[in-house]
CSV table of C-alpha atoms in Angstrom, one decimal:
chain,number,residue,atom,x,y,z
A,1,MET,CA,287.3,176.9,220.6
A,2,ASN,CA,283.5,176.9,220.9
A,3,THR,CA,281.5,175.0,218.4
A,4,ASN,CA,279.1,177.4,216.9
A,5,THR,CA,276.6,177.5,214.1
A,6,LEU,CA,277.4,179.9,211.3
A,7,ASP,CA,275.5,183.1,210.5
A,8,ALA,CA,275.9,185.6,207.7
A,9,GLU,CA,277.2,188.7,209.4
A,10,GLU,CA,280.8,187.3,209.7
A,11,VAL,CA,281.9,186.3,206.1
A,12,SER,CA,284.1,187.8,203.4
A,13,ALA,CA,284.0,186.0,200.2
A,14,PRO,CA,286.9,183.8,198.9
A,15,ALA,CA,287.0,182.9,195.2
A,16,ALA,CA,284.5,180.2,194.3
A,17,ALA,CA,285.7,176.6,193.8
A,18,PRO,CA,286.0,175.6,190.2
A,19,ALA,CA,283.1,173.8,188.9
A,20,PRO,CA,281.6,172.6,185.6
A,21,PRO,CA,279.4,175.2,183.9
A,22,ALA,CA,275.9,175.1,185.4
A,23,ALA,CA,272.8,175.0,183.3
A,24,ALA,CA,271.1,178.4,182.9
A,25,ALA,CA,268.4,179.2,185.4
A,26,PRO,CA,265.6,181.7,185.3
A,27,PRO,CA,266.1,184.8,187.5
A,28,ALA,CA,263.9,183.5,190.3
A,29,THR,CA,264.6,183.9,194.0
A,30,THR,CA,264.6,180.2,194.5
A,31,ALA,CA,264.7,177.6,191.8
A,32,PRO,CA,263.1,174.3,192.4
A,33,ALA,CA,265.5,171.5,193.2
A,34,PRO,CA,266.4,169.3,190.2
A,35,ALA,CA,264.6,166.0,189.9
A,36,VAL,CA,266.5,163.3,191.7
A,37,ARG,CA,266.8,160.0,189.8
A,38,ARG,CA,266.7,156.9,191.8
A,39,GLY,CA,269.7,154.6,191.5
A,40,ARG,CA,269.6,150.9,190.7
A,41,PRO,CA,269.4,148.6,193.8
A,42,PRO,CA,272.7,147.0,194.8
A,43,GLN,CA,273.5,143.6,193.3
A,44,ARG,CA,274.7,140.7,195.2
A,45,ASP,CA,278.3,141.6,194.7
A,46,GLY,CA,277.6,145.1,196.2
A,47,ARG,CA,277.6,146.8,192.9
A,48,VAL,CA,275.6,150.1,192.8
A,49,SER,CA,275.0,152.3,189.7
A,50,GLY,CA,273.2,155.5,188.9
A,51,GLN,CA,273.1,156.7,192.5
A,52,PRO,CA,272.5,160.5,193.0
A,53,GLY,CA,275.2,161.9,195.3
A,54,PHE,CA,277.4,164.9,196.3
A,55,VAL,CA,281.0,164.9,197.3
A,56,LEU,CA,281.3,166.1,201.0
A,57,HIS,CA,285.0,165.7,201.3
A,58,SER,CA,288.0,164.0,199.7
A,59,TYR,CA,291.6,163.4,200.6
A,60,PRO,CA,294.7,161.8,199.0
A,61,HIS,CA,295.1,158.0,199.0
A,62,LYS,CA,298.4,156.5,198.0
A,63,GLU,CA,300.1,158.2,195.1
A,64,THR,CA,297.4,158.7,192.5
A,65,SER,CA,294.0,158.0,194.2
A,66,LEU,CA,291.5,159.8,196.5
A,67,ILE,CA,289.2,158.7,199.2
A,68,VAL,CA,285.9,160.4,198.7
A,69,ASP,CA,283.2,160.9,201.3
A,70,LEU,CA,280.0,160.8,199.3
A,71,PHE,CA,276.5,161.8,200.5
A,72,THR,CA,274.0,159.7,198.5
A,73,ARG,CA,270.2,159.7,198.6
A,74,GLU,CA,269.6,155.9,199.1
A,75,HIS,CA,272.8,154.8,200.8
A,76,GLY,CA,273.6,157.8,203.0
A,77,ARG,CA,277.3,158.6,203.6
A,78,VAL,CA,279.7,156.2,201.8
A,79,ALA,CA,283.5,156.1,201.6
A,80,LEU,CA,284.9,155.3,198.2
A,81,VAL,CA,288.3,154.9,196.7
A,82,ALA,CA,288.6,156.9,193.5
A,83,LYS,CA,291.5,155.1,191.8
A,84,GLY,CA,293.7,157.3,189.7
A,85,ALA,CA,291.7,160.4,190.4
A,86,LYS,CA,294.8,162.5,191.1
A,87,ARG,CA,296.4,161.7,187.7
A,88,PRO,CA,296.5,164.8,185.5
A,89,HIS,CA,294.4,163.2,182.7
A,90,SER,CA,291.9,161.4,184.9
A,91,GLN,CA,288.3,162.0,183.9
A,92,LEU,CA,287.4,161.9,187.6
A,93,ARG,CA,289.7,164.8,188.4
A,94,GLY,CA,287.3,167.5,187.3
A,95,VAL,CA,284.1,165.7,188.2
A,96,LEU,CA,284.6,165.0,191.9
A,97,GLN,CA,283.9,168.5,193.0
A,98,THR,CA,281.8,169.6,196.0
A,99,PHE,CA,278.3,171.0,195.5
A,100,GLN,CA,277.9,169.4,192.1
A,101,PRO,CA,275.1,166.8,191.5
A,102,LEU,CA,276.6,163.5,190.4
A,103,SER,CA,275.4,160.2,189.2
A,104,THR,CA,277.7,157.7,190.8
A,105,GLY,CA,278.4,154.0,191.0
A,106,TRP,CA,280.6,151.7,193.2
A,107,THR,CA,281.3,148.2,194.1
A,108,GLY,CA,282.2,146.3,197.2
A,109,LYS,CA,280.7,145.4,200.6
A,110,SER,CA,283.4,146.6,203.0
A,111,GLU,CA,283.3,150.1,204.6
A,112,LEU,CA,285.7,151.4,202.0
A,113,ARG,CA,284.3,150.6,198.5
A,114,ILE,CA,285.6,151.2,195.0
A,115,LEU,CA,284.2,154.0,192.9
A,116,THR,CA,283.3,152.7,189.5
A,117,GLY,CA,282.0,155.9,187.9
A,118,ALA,CA,280.9,159.4,188.5
A,119,GLU,CA,279.1,161.7,186.0
A,120,TRP,CA,278.2,165.3,186.5
A,121,VAL,CA,274.4,165.7,185.8
A,122,GLY,CA,274.1,169.5,186.1
A,123,GLY,CA,270.9,171.4,186.9
A,124,MET,CA,272.2,173.5,189.7
A,125,LEU,CA,274.0,176.9,190.0
A,126,PRO,CA,277.5,176.9,191.5
A,127,LEU,CA,277.9,178.3,195.0
A,128,GLU,CA,279.9,181.5,195.2
A,129,LYS,CA,281.2,183.9,197.9
A,130,THR,CA,279.2,183.6,201.1
A,131,ALA,CA,277.1,180.8,199.8
A,132,LEU,CA,280.3,178.8,199.1
A,133,LEU,CA,281.4,179.1,202.7
A,134,CYS,CA,277.9,178.1,203.9
A,135,GLY,CA,278.1,175.0,201.7
A,136,PHE,CA,281.4,173.9,203.4
A,137,TYR,CA,279.7,174.3,206.7
A,138,LEU,CA,276.8,172.1,205.7
A,139,ASN,CA,279.2,169.4,204.5
A,140,GLU,CA,281.2,169.4,207.7
A,141,LEU,CA,278.0,169.0,209.7
A,142,LEU,CA,277.0,166.0,207.6
A,143,VAL,CA,280.5,164.4,207.9
A,144,LYS,CA,280.5,164.8,211.7
A,145,LEU,CA,276.9,164.0,212.5
A,146,LEU,CA,275.9,161.3,210.0
A,147,ALA,CA,276.9,157.7,210.5
A,148,ARG,CA,278.2,155.9,207.5
A,149,ASP,CA,275.7,153.7,205.5
A,150,ASP,CA,272.7,155.2,207.2
A,151,PRO,CA,270.2,156.4,204.5
A,152,HIS,CA,268.3,159.7,205.0
A,153,PRO,CA,266.6,160.4,201.7
A,154,ALA,CA,264.5,163.2,203.1
A,155,LEU,CA,267.7,164.9,204.5
A,156,PHE,CA,269.3,164.4,201.1
A,157,ASP,CA,266.4,166.2,199.4
A,158,HIS,CA,266.7,169.0,202.1
A,159,TYR,CA,270.4,169.3,201.3
A,160,VAL,CA,269.7,169.8,197.6
A,161,ALA,CA,267.0,172.4,198.3
A,162,THR,CA,269.4,174.2,200.7
A,163,LEU,CA,272.2,174.4,198.1
A,164,ASN,CA,269.6,175.8,195.7
A,165,GLN,CA,268.5,178.4,198.2
A,166,LEU,CA,272.1,179.5,199.0
A,167,ALA,CA,272.9,179.7,195.2
A,168,HIS,CA,269.9,182.0,194.7
A,169,ASN,CA,271.0,184.3,197.6
A,170,GLU,CA,268.4,183.5,200.1
A,171,PRO,CA,269.4,184.8,203.6
A,172,PRO,CA,272.1,182.4,204.9
A,173,PRO,CA,271.2,182.6,208.6
A,174,ILE,CA,267.6,181.5,207.9
A,175,VAL,CA,268.6,178.8,205.3
A,176,LEU,CA,271.2,177.4,207.8
A,177,ARG,CA,268.8,177.3,210.8
A,178,LYS,CA,266.3,175.3,208.8
A,179,PHE,CA,268.9,172.8,207.7
A,180,GLU,CA,270.5,172.5,211.1
A,181,LEU,CA,267.1,171.6,212.7
A,182,ALA,CA,266.3,169.2,209.8
A,183,LEU,CA,269.6,167.5,210.3
A,184,LEU,CA,269.0,167.0,214.1
A,185,LYS,CA,265.5,165.8,213.5
A,186,GLU,CA,266.5,163.3,210.7
A,187,THR,CA,269.2,161.8,212.8
A,188,GLY,CA,266.8,161.3,215.7
A,189,VAL,CA,268.3,163.6,218.3
A,190,ALA,CA,265.8,166.6,218.1
A,191,ALA,CA,262.4,166.3,219.8
A,192,ASP,CA,259.2,168.1,218.7
A,193,LEU,CA,259.6,171.7,219.8
A,194,THR,CA,255.9,172.3,220.0
A,195,ARG,CA,255.3,170.2,223.1
A,196,CYS,CA,256.7,170.6,226.6
A,197,THR,CA,258.4,167.3,227.6
A,198,SER,CA,257.7,167.7,231.4
A,199,SER,CA,254.0,168.4,231.2
A,200,ARG,CA,253.2,167.0,227.7
A,201,GLN,CA,251.2,170.2,227.1
A,202,PRO,CA,251.6,172.4,224.0
A,203,VAL,CA,254.3,175.0,224.1
A,204,GLU,CA,252.8,178.5,224.9
A,205,ALA,CA,254.1,181.4,222.8
A,206,ASP,CA,254.3,183.8,225.7
A,207,ARG,CA,256.3,181.6,228.1
A,208,LEU,CA,260.1,180.9,228.4
A,209,TYR,CA,261.6,177.5,227.8
A,210,VAL,CA,264.9,175.7,227.6
A,211,VAL,CA,265.6,172.7,225.3
A,212,ASP,CA,267.2,169.7,227.0
A,213,PRO,CA,269.4,168.2,224.2
A,214,GLU,CA,268.3,164.7,225.2
A,215,ARG,CA,264.6,165.2,226.0
A,216,GLY,CA,263.3,168.4,224.4
A,217,ALA,CA,261.7,171.6,225.5
A,218,ARG,CA,260.6,172.3,229.0
A,219,LEU,CA,259.7,175.4,231.1
A,220,GLU,CA,262.8,177.4,232.3
A,221,ARG,CA,264.0,177.2,235.9
A,222,ALA,CA,266.0,179.8,237.8
A,223,ALA,CA,269.1,177.6,238.0
A,224,ASP,CA,269.2,176.8,234.2
A,225,ALA,CA,272.4,177.7,232.4
A,226,TRP,CA,271.0,176.6,229.0
A,227,PRO,CA,269.8,179.2,226.5
A,228,ARG,CA,266.3,180.5,227.3
A,229,VAL,CA,264.0,180.9,224.3
A,230,SER,CA,260.4,182.0,224.0
A,231,GLY,CA,257.7,179.6,223.2
A,232,LYS,CA,257.0,181.7,220.1
A,233,THR,CA,260.6,181.0,218.9
A,234,LEU,CA,260.1,177.3,219.2
A,235,LEU,CA,256.8,177.4,217.4
A,236,ASP,CA,258.3,179.6,214.7
A,237,MET,CA,261.2,177.1,214.2
A,238,GLU,CA,258.9,174.2,213.8
A,239,ARG,CA,256.9,176.0,211.1
A,240,GLU,CA,260.1,177.4,209.5
A,241,ASP,CA,259.0,181.0,210.1
A,242,TYR,CA,262.0,183.2,210.8
A,243,ALA,CA,260.5,186.6,210.0
A,244,ASP,CA,260.7,187.8,213.6
A,245,PRO,CA,264.2,189.1,214.4
A,246,ALA,CA,263.8,187.7,218.0
A,247,THR,CA,263.3,184.2,216.5
A,248,GLN,CA,266.4,184.6,214.3
A,249,SER,CA,268.5,185.6,217.3
A,250,GLN,CA,267.2,183.0,219.8
A,251,SER,CA,267.2,180.2,217.3
A,252,LYS,CA,270.9,180.9,216.5
A,253,GLN,CA,271.9,180.6,220.2
A,254,LEU,CA,269.8,177.5,220.6
A,255,MET,CA,271.2,175.7,217.6
A,256,ARG,CA,274.8,176.6,218.7
A,257,PHE,CA,274.0,174.9,222.0
A,258,LEU,CA,272.4,171.8,220.6
A,259,LEU,CA,275.0,171.2,217.9
A,260,ALA,CA,277.8,171.7,220.4
A,261,HIS,CA,276.2,169.0,222.6
A,262,HIS,CA,275.6,166.5,219.8
A,263,LEU,CA,279.1,167.0,218.4
A,264,GLY,CA,280.5,166.2,221.8
A,265,GLY,CA,282.6,169.3,221.9
A,266,ALA,CA,284.3,168.5,218.6
A,267,PRO,CA,285.3,171.7,216.8
A,268,LEU,CA,284.0,172.6,213.4
A,269,ASN,CA,287.0,173.5,211.1
A,270,THR,CA,284.8,175.8,209.0
A,271,ARG,CA,284.0,177.7,212.2
A,272,GLN,CA,287.7,178.0,212.8
A,273,ILE,CA,288.2,179.5,209.3
A,274,LEU,CA,285.3,181.8,209.5
A,275,ILE,CA,285.5,183.0,213.1
A,276,ASP,CA,287.0,186.4,212.2
A,277,LEU,CA,284.9,186.7,209.0
A,278,MET,CA,281.3,185.8,209.6
A,279,GLN,CA,278.7,184.9,212.2
A,280,LEU,CA,276.6,182.2,210.7
C-alpha cells in the first residue's frame, strides 16, 4: 500500500465520535483557537499539572487501565497510564476522548508516566463527518512523525487551529496541506521552499522544480522520477495560498511523496480505511 496524504474527494461520513457538549460558537467560517493556558513546570519528582493536551490515541493496558498517547503543548508527545480508566464508573472514561481540549497532569520520570488527572476544558466544536476522518489522519501523522518528549509548542497551536478550521467546514484538502507542511517544518525535515538548494537563488515562479526530501527544492532534471512542481506552487505553499487549482493538485502529489519518504514507507492506517472513500 502506498502512503498518501488525504484529500476530501474520497470520504463518506461515519458517525461522529461521542464527545462532551461543546460550547456554543458564533456562525463564523473560522473561530479563533481557544486560549491555551500554560501548565505548571514539572517538579523534581516529575509531577506536572495543568498541562494543555489532546488525546492522540489510546489502547488497553491490563484489565482496567489505558495507555494514552497525549500531545501536549510544552512536553510534546507523552505516554501515560490512565489507571482504572476502563472501569464503567471511572471519571476518566468519558474525558479521554480525541479532539477534545484537556487540562492534564501526570507524575513520573520514565518513558511511561502515570496520569494523575484530566479535565475537559471546552471551547471547541466537535468534529463530525469528513472533519472527523481528517482529525484521525492528523493524529496518526503526529504519532508516527513526532518523537516522544520533544516539545513543539508552535505545532501544538497549529494543531488546535487546524481542528477549529475542520470543525468550521474549511476545505479539508487545503487545511491538511497547510498542516502537513507545518509538521515537516517543525520537525526539521522540510527546507525553505522559496530557495533553490543547488544555486541558492530564489525559486522562480515560471520554472519547474523537484524537492529532494533531504535537501530541498532544486531545478528539475530529465532523469528525475520525483514529482515535478512549478516554482509558483512552491511559493504558494510557503505563503499558504492554495487558491490556484494547479497549486492544490501539485502540492498534494508533493506532500504524498515527502511524507512517504519521512515515514520510511510505513503505511498510514487512516489511509487504509479511507482509500475507497476519499482522496485527502
